[in-house]
PDB file of C-alpha atoms in Angstrom:
ATOM      1  CA  SER C   1      69.702  21.969  -3.085  1.00 53.00           C
ATOM      2  CA  LEU C   2      68.370  20.841  -0.007  1.00 52.00           C
ATOM      3  CA  GLN C   3      66.279  23.804  -0.513  1.00 55.00           C
ATOM      4  CA  LYS C   4      64.381  22.158  -3.251  1.00 46.00           C
ATOM      5  CA  ASN C   5      64.237  18.452  -1.424  1.00 52.00           C
ATOM      6  CA  LYS C   6      62.508  20.418   1.368  1.00 56.00           C
ATOM      7  CA  LYS C   7      59.461  22.204  -0.852  1.00 54.00           C
ATOM      8  CA  MET C   8      59.158  17.960  -2.976  1.00 54.00           C
ATOM      9  CA  LYS C   9      58.860  16.891   0.978  1.00 57.00           C
ATOM     10  CA  LYS C  10      56.129  19.434   0.813  1.00 61.00           C
ATOM     11  CA  LEU C  11      54.687  18.823  -1.901  1.00 54.00           C
ATOM     12  CA  LEU C  12      54.318  15.303  -1.003  1.00 54.00           C
ATOM     13  CA  ILE C  13      53.255  14.837   1.717  1.00 63.00           C
ATOM     14  CA  SER C  14      50.606  17.671   0.240  1.00 61.00           C
ATOM     15  CA  ILE C  15      49.942  14.876  -2.153  1.00 53.00           C
ATOM     16  CA  SER C  16      49.985  11.801   0.058  1.00 54.00           C
ATOM     17  CA  ALA C  17      47.055  14.230   1.846  1.00 56.00           C
ATOM     18  CA  ILE C  18      44.921  14.627  -0.020  1.00 50.00           C
ATOM     19  CA  LEU C  19      44.718  11.519  -1.755  1.00 45.00           C
ATOM     20  CA  LEU C  20      44.529  10.165   1.708  1.00 51.00           C
ATOM     21  CA  LEU C  21      41.803  11.939   2.322  1.00 51.00           C
ATOM     22  CA  THR C  22      39.861  11.983  -1.449  1.00 44.00           C
ATOM     23  CA  PHE C  23      40.633   8.313  -0.486  1.00 45.00           C
ATOM     24  CA  ALA C  24      38.354   8.339   2.595  1.00 47.00           C
ATOM     25  CA  SER C  25      35.777  10.220   1.714  1.00 44.00           C
ATOM     26  CA  THR C  26      35.171   7.865  -0.991  1.00 39.00           C
ATOM     27  CA  ALA C  27      35.188   5.058   1.200  1.00 42.00           C
ATOM     28  CA  GLN C  28      33.097   6.673   3.596  1.00 45.00           C
ATOM     29  CA  ASN C  29      30.500   7.676   0.619  1.00 42.00           C
ATOM     30  CA  ASP C  30      30.135   4.200  -0.714  1.00 41.00           C
ATOM     31  CA  SER C  31      30.049   2.311   2.939  1.00 42.00           C
ATOM     32  CA  ILE C  32      26.349   4.924   2.784  1.00 41.00           C
ATOM     33  CA  ARG C  33      25.485   5.096  -0.795  1.00 46.00           C
ATOM     34  CA  PRO C  34      24.552   1.410  -0.787  1.00 48.00           C
ATOM     35  CA  ASP C  35      21.931   1.137   2.265  1.00 49.00           C
ATOM     36  CA  GLU C  36      20.374   5.157   1.874  1.00 54.00           C
ATOM     37  CA  ILE C  37      16.676   5.039   0.360  1.00 54.00           C
ATOM     38  CA  LYS C  38      15.493   7.474  -2.042  1.00 54.00           C
ATOM     39  CA  THR C  39      13.065  10.085  -1.691  1.00 53.00           C
ATOM     40  CA  LEU C  40      11.649  12.635  -3.468  1.00 49.00           C
ATOM     41  CA  PHE C  41      12.222  14.936  -1.411  1.00 49.00           C
ATOM     42  CA  GLY C  42      15.911  13.169   0.537  1.00 51.00           C
ATOM     43  CA  SER C  43      17.110   9.581   1.335  1.00 53.00           C
ATOM     44  CA  GLN C  44      17.330   7.244   4.514  1.00 50.00           C
ATOM     45  CA  PRO C  45      19.423   4.675   5.779  1.00 53.00           C
ATOM     46  CA  HIS C  46      19.044   0.718   5.450  1.00 50.00           C
ATOM     47  CA  SER C  47      16.772  -0.032   8.387  1.00 64.00           C
ATOM     48  CA  ASN C  48      13.783  -2.743   9.467  1.00 76.00           C
ATOM     49  CA  GLY C  49      10.729  -0.688  10.475  1.00 86.00           C
ATOM     50  CA  PHE C  50       6.454  -0.276  11.220  1.00 89.00           C
ATOM     51  CA  TYR C  51       3.811   0.790   8.920  1.00 92.00           C
ATOM     52  CA  VAL C  52       0.322   1.471   9.046  1.00 95.00           C
ATOM     53  CA  GLY C  53      -1.399   1.880   5.561  1.00 95.00           C
ATOM     54  CA  LEU C  54      -4.999   3.847   4.608  1.00 96.00           C
ATOM     55  CA  GLY C  55      -6.502   3.534   1.550  1.00 96.00           C
ATOM     56  CA  GLY C  56      -9.713   3.757  -0.516  1.00 95.00           C
ATOM     57  CA  GLY C  57     -10.954   1.749  -3.341  1.00 95.00           C
ATOM     58  CA  TYR C  58     -13.305   1.548  -6.224  1.00 95.00           C
ATOM     59  CA  SER C  59     -14.553  -2.121  -8.169  1.00 95.00           C
ATOM     60  CA  GLN C  60     -17.248  -3.201  -9.208  1.00 93.00           C
ATOM     61  CA  ILE C  61     -19.483  -5.549  -7.317  1.00 94.00           C
ATOM     62  CA  ASP C  62     -22.987  -7.877  -9.185  1.00 91.00           C
ATOM     63  CA  GLY C  63     -22.477  -5.170 -11.856  1.00 88.00           C
ATOM     64  CA  GLN C  64     -23.156  -1.814  -9.543  1.00 88.00           C
ATOM     65  CA  ASN C  65     -20.569   0.630  -7.909  1.00 90.00           C
ATOM     66  CA  ALA C  66     -19.088   0.120  -5.252  1.00 93.00           C
ATOM     67  CA  PHE C  67     -16.157   1.365  -2.554  1.00 93.00           C
ATOM     68  CA  THR C  68     -13.543  -0.129  -0.327  1.00 96.00           C
ATOM     69  CA  THR C  69     -11.911   0.817   2.619  1.00 96.00           C
ATOM     70  CA  THR C  70      -8.589  -0.772   3.829  1.00 97.00           C
ATOM     71  CA  PHE C  71      -6.288  -1.074   6.436  1.00 96.00           C
ATOM     72  CA  ARG C  72      -2.556  -1.988   6.962  1.00 96.00           C
ATOM     73  CA  SER C  73      -0.397  -2.759   9.606  1.00 95.00           C
ATOM     74  CA  ALA C  74       3.329  -4.695   8.723  1.00 95.00           C
ATOM     75  CA  TRP C  75       6.802  -5.259   9.421  1.00 94.00           C
ATOM     76  CA  ILE C  76       8.988  -4.393   6.861  1.00 91.00           C
ATOM     77  CA  ILE C  77      12.272  -6.027   6.261  1.00 90.00           C
ATOM     78  CA  ASP C  78      14.506  -3.880   5.448  1.00 85.00           C
ATOM     79  CA  HIS C  79      13.074  -1.745   3.575  1.00 80.00           C
ATOM     80  CA  SER C  80      12.185  -5.249   0.959  1.00 87.00           C
ATOM     81  CA  PHE C  81       9.672  -7.182   1.993  1.00 93.00           C
ATOM     82  CA  ALA C  82       6.678  -6.839   4.110  1.00 94.00           C
ATOM     83  CA  ILE C  83       4.474  -9.368   6.400  1.00 96.00           C
ATOM     84  CA  GLY C  84       1.943  -8.137   8.460  1.00 96.00           C
ATOM     85  CA  LEU C  85      -2.010  -7.409   8.172  1.00 97.00           C
ATOM     86  CA  ALA C  86      -4.607  -6.473   6.586  1.00 97.00           C
ATOM     87  CA  ALA C  87      -8.421  -5.841   7.020  1.00 97.00           C
ATOM     88  CA  THR C  88     -10.566  -4.728   2.987  1.00 97.00           C
ATOM     89  CA  GLY C  89     -14.376  -3.588   3.630  1.00 96.00           C
ATOM     90  CA  PHE C  90     -16.676  -3.324   1.090  1.00 96.00           C
ATOM     91  CA  SER C  91     -20.502  -2.215  -0.374  1.00 92.00           C
ATOM     92  CA  ASN C  92     -21.941  -1.764  -3.498  1.00 89.00           C
ATOM     93  CA  ASP C  93     -24.476   0.528  -2.907  1.00 78.00           C
ATOM     94  CA  LEU C  94     -23.653   4.622  -3.090  1.00 67.00           C
ATOM     95  CA  TYR C  95     -27.249   5.856  -2.447  1.00 59.00           C
ATOM     96  CA  VAL C  96     -26.559   7.634  -5.401  1.00 56.00           C
ATOM     97  CA  GLY C  97     -29.320   7.239  -8.582  1.00 58.00           C
ATOM     98  CA  HIS C  98     -32.235   5.175  -6.469  1.00 59.00           C
ATOM     99  CA  SER C  99     -35.752   6.799  -6.213  1.00 61.00           C
ATOM    100  CA  SER C 100     -37.601   8.378  -3.242  1.00 61.00           C
ATOM    101  CA  GLU C 101     -40.391   5.334  -2.203  1.00 62.00           C
ATOM    102  CA  THR C 102     -38.155   2.766  -3.138  1.00 64.00           C
ATOM    103  CA  GLU C 103     -36.734  -0.556  -2.055  1.00 69.00           C
ATOM    104  CA  PHE C 104     -32.779  -2.504  -3.483  1.00 75.00           C
ATOM    105  CA  SER C 105     -30.878  -4.735  -2.539  1.00 81.00           C
ATOM    106  CA  SER C 106     -26.890  -4.816  -2.175  1.00 86.00           C
ATOM    107  CA  ILE C 107     -23.788  -6.463  -1.080  1.00 92.00           C
ATOM    108  CA  GLN C 108     -21.694  -5.522   2.022  1.00 92.00           C
ATOM    109  CA  GLY C 109     -19.367  -7.324   3.895  1.00 95.00           C
ATOM    110  CA  GLY C 110     -15.347  -7.590   4.296  1.00 96.00           C
ATOM    111  CA  TYR C 111     -12.985  -9.304   4.509  1.00 98.00           C
ATOM    112  CA  ALA C 112      -8.656  -9.736   6.429  1.00 98.00           C
ATOM    113  CA  GLY C 113      -5.727 -11.830   6.842  1.00 97.00           C
ATOM    114  CA  LEU C 114      -2.221 -12.028   6.122  1.00 98.00           C
ATOM    115  CA  LEU C 115      -0.973  -9.828   3.757  1.00 97.00           C
ATOM    116  CA  LEU C 116       2.566  -9.774   2.713  1.00 97.00           C
ATOM    117  CA  GLN C 117       4.399  -7.868   0.599  1.00 96.00           C
ATOM    118  CA  PRO C 118       7.571  -7.887  -1.387  1.00 95.00           C
ATOM    119  CA  VAL C 119       9.339  -4.693  -2.467  1.00 93.00           C
ATOM    120  CA  ILE C 120      11.151  -4.173  -6.261  1.00 91.00           C
ATOM    121  CA  PHE C 121      13.481  -0.994  -5.590  1.00 88.00           C
ATOM    122  CA  PRO C 122      12.851  -0.493  -2.823  1.00 83.00           C
ATOM    123  CA  LYS C 123      15.864   2.351  -3.025  1.00 81.00           C
ATOM    124  CA  PHE C 124      14.610   4.474  -5.627  1.00 87.00           C
ATOM    125  CA  PRO C 125      11.811   6.994  -4.724  1.00 89.00           C
ATOM    126  CA  VAL C 126       9.579   5.375  -7.997  1.00 91.00           C
ATOM    127  CA  HIS C 127       9.150   1.708  -7.553  1.00 91.00           C
ATOM    128  CA  ILE C 128       7.165  -0.822  -7.493  1.00 94.00           C
ATOM    129  CA  SER C 129       5.618  -3.492  -4.811  1.00 95.00           C
ATOM    130  CA  PHE C 130       3.572  -6.295  -5.760  1.00 96.00           C
ATOM    131  CA  PRO C 131       1.482  -7.212  -1.921  1.00 97.00           C
ATOM    132  CA  VAL C 132      -0.918 -10.393  -1.509  1.00 97.00           C
ATOM    133  CA  LEU C 133      -3.649 -10.951   1.140  1.00 98.00           C
ATOM    134  CA  LEU C 134      -4.610 -14.292   2.128  1.00 98.00           C
ATOM    135  CA  GLY C 135      -7.538 -14.146   4.157  1.00 97.00           C
ATOM    136  CA  ALA C 136     -11.430 -15.008   5.279  1.00 98.00           C
ATOM    137  CA  GLY C 137     -14.406 -12.765   4.849  1.00 97.00           C
ATOM    138  CA  GLY C 138     -17.896 -12.193   5.387  1.00 96.00           C
ATOM    139  CA  ALA C 139     -20.906 -10.500   2.986  1.00 96.00           C
ATOM    140  CA  ALA C 140     -24.929 -10.024   3.509  1.00 93.00           C
ATOM    141  CA  SER C 141     -27.157  -9.457   0.748  1.00 90.00           C
ATOM    142  CA  VAL C 142     -28.749  -6.126   2.116  1.00 86.00           C
ATOM    143  CA  SER C 143     -32.637  -4.523   1.673  1.00 80.00           C
ATOM    144  CA  THR C 144     -32.974  -1.288   1.858  1.00 75.00           C
ATOM    145  CA  TYR C 145     -36.412   1.190   1.979  1.00 71.00           C
ATOM    146  CA  TYR C 146     -34.845   4.741   1.097  1.00 69.00           C
ATOM    147  CA  ASN C 147     -37.114   7.435   1.356  1.00 68.00           C
ATOM    148  CA  GLU C 148     -36.084  11.300   0.248  1.00 65.00           C
ATOM    149  CA  PRO C 149     -34.166  13.554   1.695  1.00 61.00           C
ATOM    150  CA  TRP C 150     -32.359  11.466   4.645  1.00 61.00           C
ATOM    151  CA  ASP C 151     -34.429   8.565   5.847  1.00 63.00           C
ATOM    152  CA  ALA C 152     -33.083   4.660   4.806  1.00 64.00           C
ATOM    153  CA  TYR C 153     -34.126   1.311   6.822  1.00 65.00           C
ATOM    154  CA  TRP C 154     -32.083  -1.181   5.961  1.00 68.00           C
ATOM    155  CA  GLU C 155     -32.199  -5.461   6.715  1.00 75.00           C
ATOM    156  CA  MET C 156     -30.311  -8.067   5.634  1.00 77.00           C
ATOM    157  CA  GLN C 157     -31.312 -10.555   4.010  1.00 84.00           C
ATOM    158  CA  ASP C 158     -28.468 -13.436   4.364  1.00 88.00           C
ATOM    159  CA  GLU C 159     -25.296 -13.611   5.089  1.00 92.00           C
ATOM    160  CA  THR C 160     -22.174 -16.217   4.746  1.00 94.00           C
ATOM    161  CA  PHE C 161     -17.853 -16.827   4.644  1.00 96.00           C
ATOM    162  CA  TYR C 162     -15.645 -17.075   1.815  1.00 97.00           C
ATOM    163  CA  PHE C 163     -12.283 -17.444   1.422  1.00 98.00           C
ATOM    164  CA  ILE C 164      -9.934 -14.432  -0.181  1.00 98.00           C
ATOM    165  CA  VAL C 165      -6.665 -14.498  -2.500  1.00 98.00           C
ATOM    166  CA  GLU C 166      -6.500 -11.042  -3.167  1.00 98.00           C
ATOM    167  CA  PRO C 167      -2.948 -10.294  -5.347  1.00 97.00           C
ATOM    168  CA  ALA C 168      -2.493  -6.519  -6.116  1.00 97.00           C
ATOM    169  CA  ALA C 169       0.149  -4.723  -8.387  1.00 96.00           C
ATOM    170  CA  GLU C 170       0.825  -1.255  -6.880  1.00 96.00           C
ATOM    171  CA  VAL C 171       3.549   1.972  -8.086  1.00 95.00           C
ATOM    172  CA  GLU C 172       4.426   3.319  -4.902  1.00 94.00           C
ATOM    173  CA  LEU C 173       6.039   6.840  -3.625  1.00 91.00           C
ATOM    174  CA  ASN C 174       8.674   7.624  -1.043  1.00 89.00           C
ATOM    175  CA  LEU C 175       7.700  11.155  -0.302  1.00 88.00           C
ATOM    176  CA  ILE C 176       9.488  11.659   3.090  1.00 85.00           C
ATOM    177  CA  ARG C 177      11.172   9.388   4.879  1.00 81.00           C
ATOM    178  CA  TRP C 178       7.972   8.360   7.196  1.00 84.00           C
ATOM    179  CA  ILE C 179       5.698   8.803   4.564  1.00 91.00           C
ATOM    180  CA  ARG C 180       4.814   6.761   1.108  1.00 92.00           C
ATOM    181  CA  LEU C 181       1.712   7.192  -1.628  1.00 94.00           C
ATOM    182  CA  SER C 182       1.190   4.772  -3.388  1.00 95.00           C
ATOM    183  CA  ALA C 183      -1.732   3.261  -6.310  1.00 96.00           C
ATOM    184  CA  GLY C 184      -2.482   0.199  -7.763  1.00 96.00           C
ATOM    185  CA  VAL C 185      -5.282  -2.528  -8.594  1.00 96.00           C
ATOM    186  CA  SER C 186      -5.779  -5.442  -7.688  1.00 97.00           C
ATOM    187  CA  TYR C 187      -7.901  -8.923  -7.621  1.00 97.00           C
ATOM    188  CA  ARG C 188     -10.312 -10.852  -5.047  1.00 97.00           C
ATOM    189  CA  LEU C 189     -10.602 -14.434  -5.493  1.00 97.00           C
ATOM    190  CA  THR C 190     -12.958 -15.748  -3.511  1.00 97.00           C
ATOM    191  CA  SER C 191     -14.073 -19.673  -3.260  1.00 96.00           C
ATOM    192  CA  PRO C 192     -18.192 -19.582  -3.859  1.00 95.00           C
ATOM    193  CA  VAL C 193     -19.945 -17.271  -2.004  1.00 94.00           C
ATOM    194  CA  ASN C 194     -24.102 -18.630  -0.924  1.00 92.00           C
ATOM    195  CA  LEU C 195     -25.890 -15.461  -1.238  1.00 91.00           C
ATOM    196  CA  GLN C 196     -29.470 -15.937  -1.942  1.00 88.00           C
ATOM    197  CA  GLY C 197     -29.734 -13.759  -5.285  1.00 87.00           C
ATOM    198  CA  TYR C 198     -26.293 -13.723  -6.528  1.00 92.00           C
ATOM    199  CA  SER C 199     -24.358 -15.833  -8.475  1.00 93.00           C
ATOM    200  CA  ASN C 200     -21.223 -17.640  -6.688  1.00 94.00           C
ATOM    201  CA  ASP C 201     -18.418 -15.861  -8.196  1.00 95.00           C
ATOM    202  CA  VAL C 202     -20.168 -12.563  -7.619  1.00 95.00           C
ATOM    203  CA  LEU C 203     -17.282 -10.966  -4.739  1.00 96.00           C
ATOM    204  CA  ARG C 204     -14.163 -12.088  -7.540  1.00 96.00           C
ATOM    205  CA  GLY C 205     -13.075  -8.537  -9.354  1.00 95.00           C
ATOM    206  CA  LEU C 206     -10.834  -6.228 -10.341  1.00 96.00           C
ATOM    207  CA  SER C 207     -10.603  -2.675  -7.861  1.00 96.00           C
ATOM    208  CA  GLY C 208      -8.692   0.346  -7.732  1.00 96.00           C
ATOM    209  CA  ASN C 209      -7.145   1.471  -5.043  1.00 96.00           C
ATOM    210  CA  VAL C 210      -5.070   4.260  -3.626  1.00 96.00           C
ATOM    211  CA  THR C 211      -3.503   3.686  -0.156  1.00 96.00           C
ATOM    212  CA  LEU C 212      -0.902   6.266   2.155  1.00 95.00           C
ATOM    213  CA  SER C 213       1.287   4.967   4.388  1.00 93.00           C
ATOM    214  CA  PHE C 214       2.536   6.296   7.526  1.00 93.00           C
ATOM    215  CA  GLY C 215       6.030   4.270   9.218  1.00 80.00           C
TER     216      GLY C 215
END
């Protein structure tokens, strides 16, 4: 009887120890999981941070193919909202399809301003964000004389300044802890652009872009 009691005590102690360890492990996992940011190659804990992004894109300006380059720098709060600065340059002259010894006109310029970027479901490896740029910019109409193979002479014909609001929708991939890849579309909404020979809404339109962010 005494021996049976000892065995029962040992069994109860063992069961209690297992339950205690299981509870502690579960509690620890529950406290970590909600704050983990999942990536395609692992996860990272809850934190605030800073990122820098470089991107390129395609658009049409004045009915011609145009390319854009973008720079972003922002502070991320709890992975769900970023605030910072962004700048974009553009040109609708790709030096493609121009005949030698011809003159043509193009629009070139850029804009910059405040970047506000809410992020939806940031803890998932693939999620969405809605960056908005509020700022101002400048544009110029440029006359270029092209002569094959490499000679090109340009002259600025007119210039103007404008205000811009550019909302965007992007799909973002958490590649690893400090690298993210995003692709999306944006729309340039500008104040009237006063360039001689062009309409006031010449810069308004859609743009597709791809951005690589570090941080």
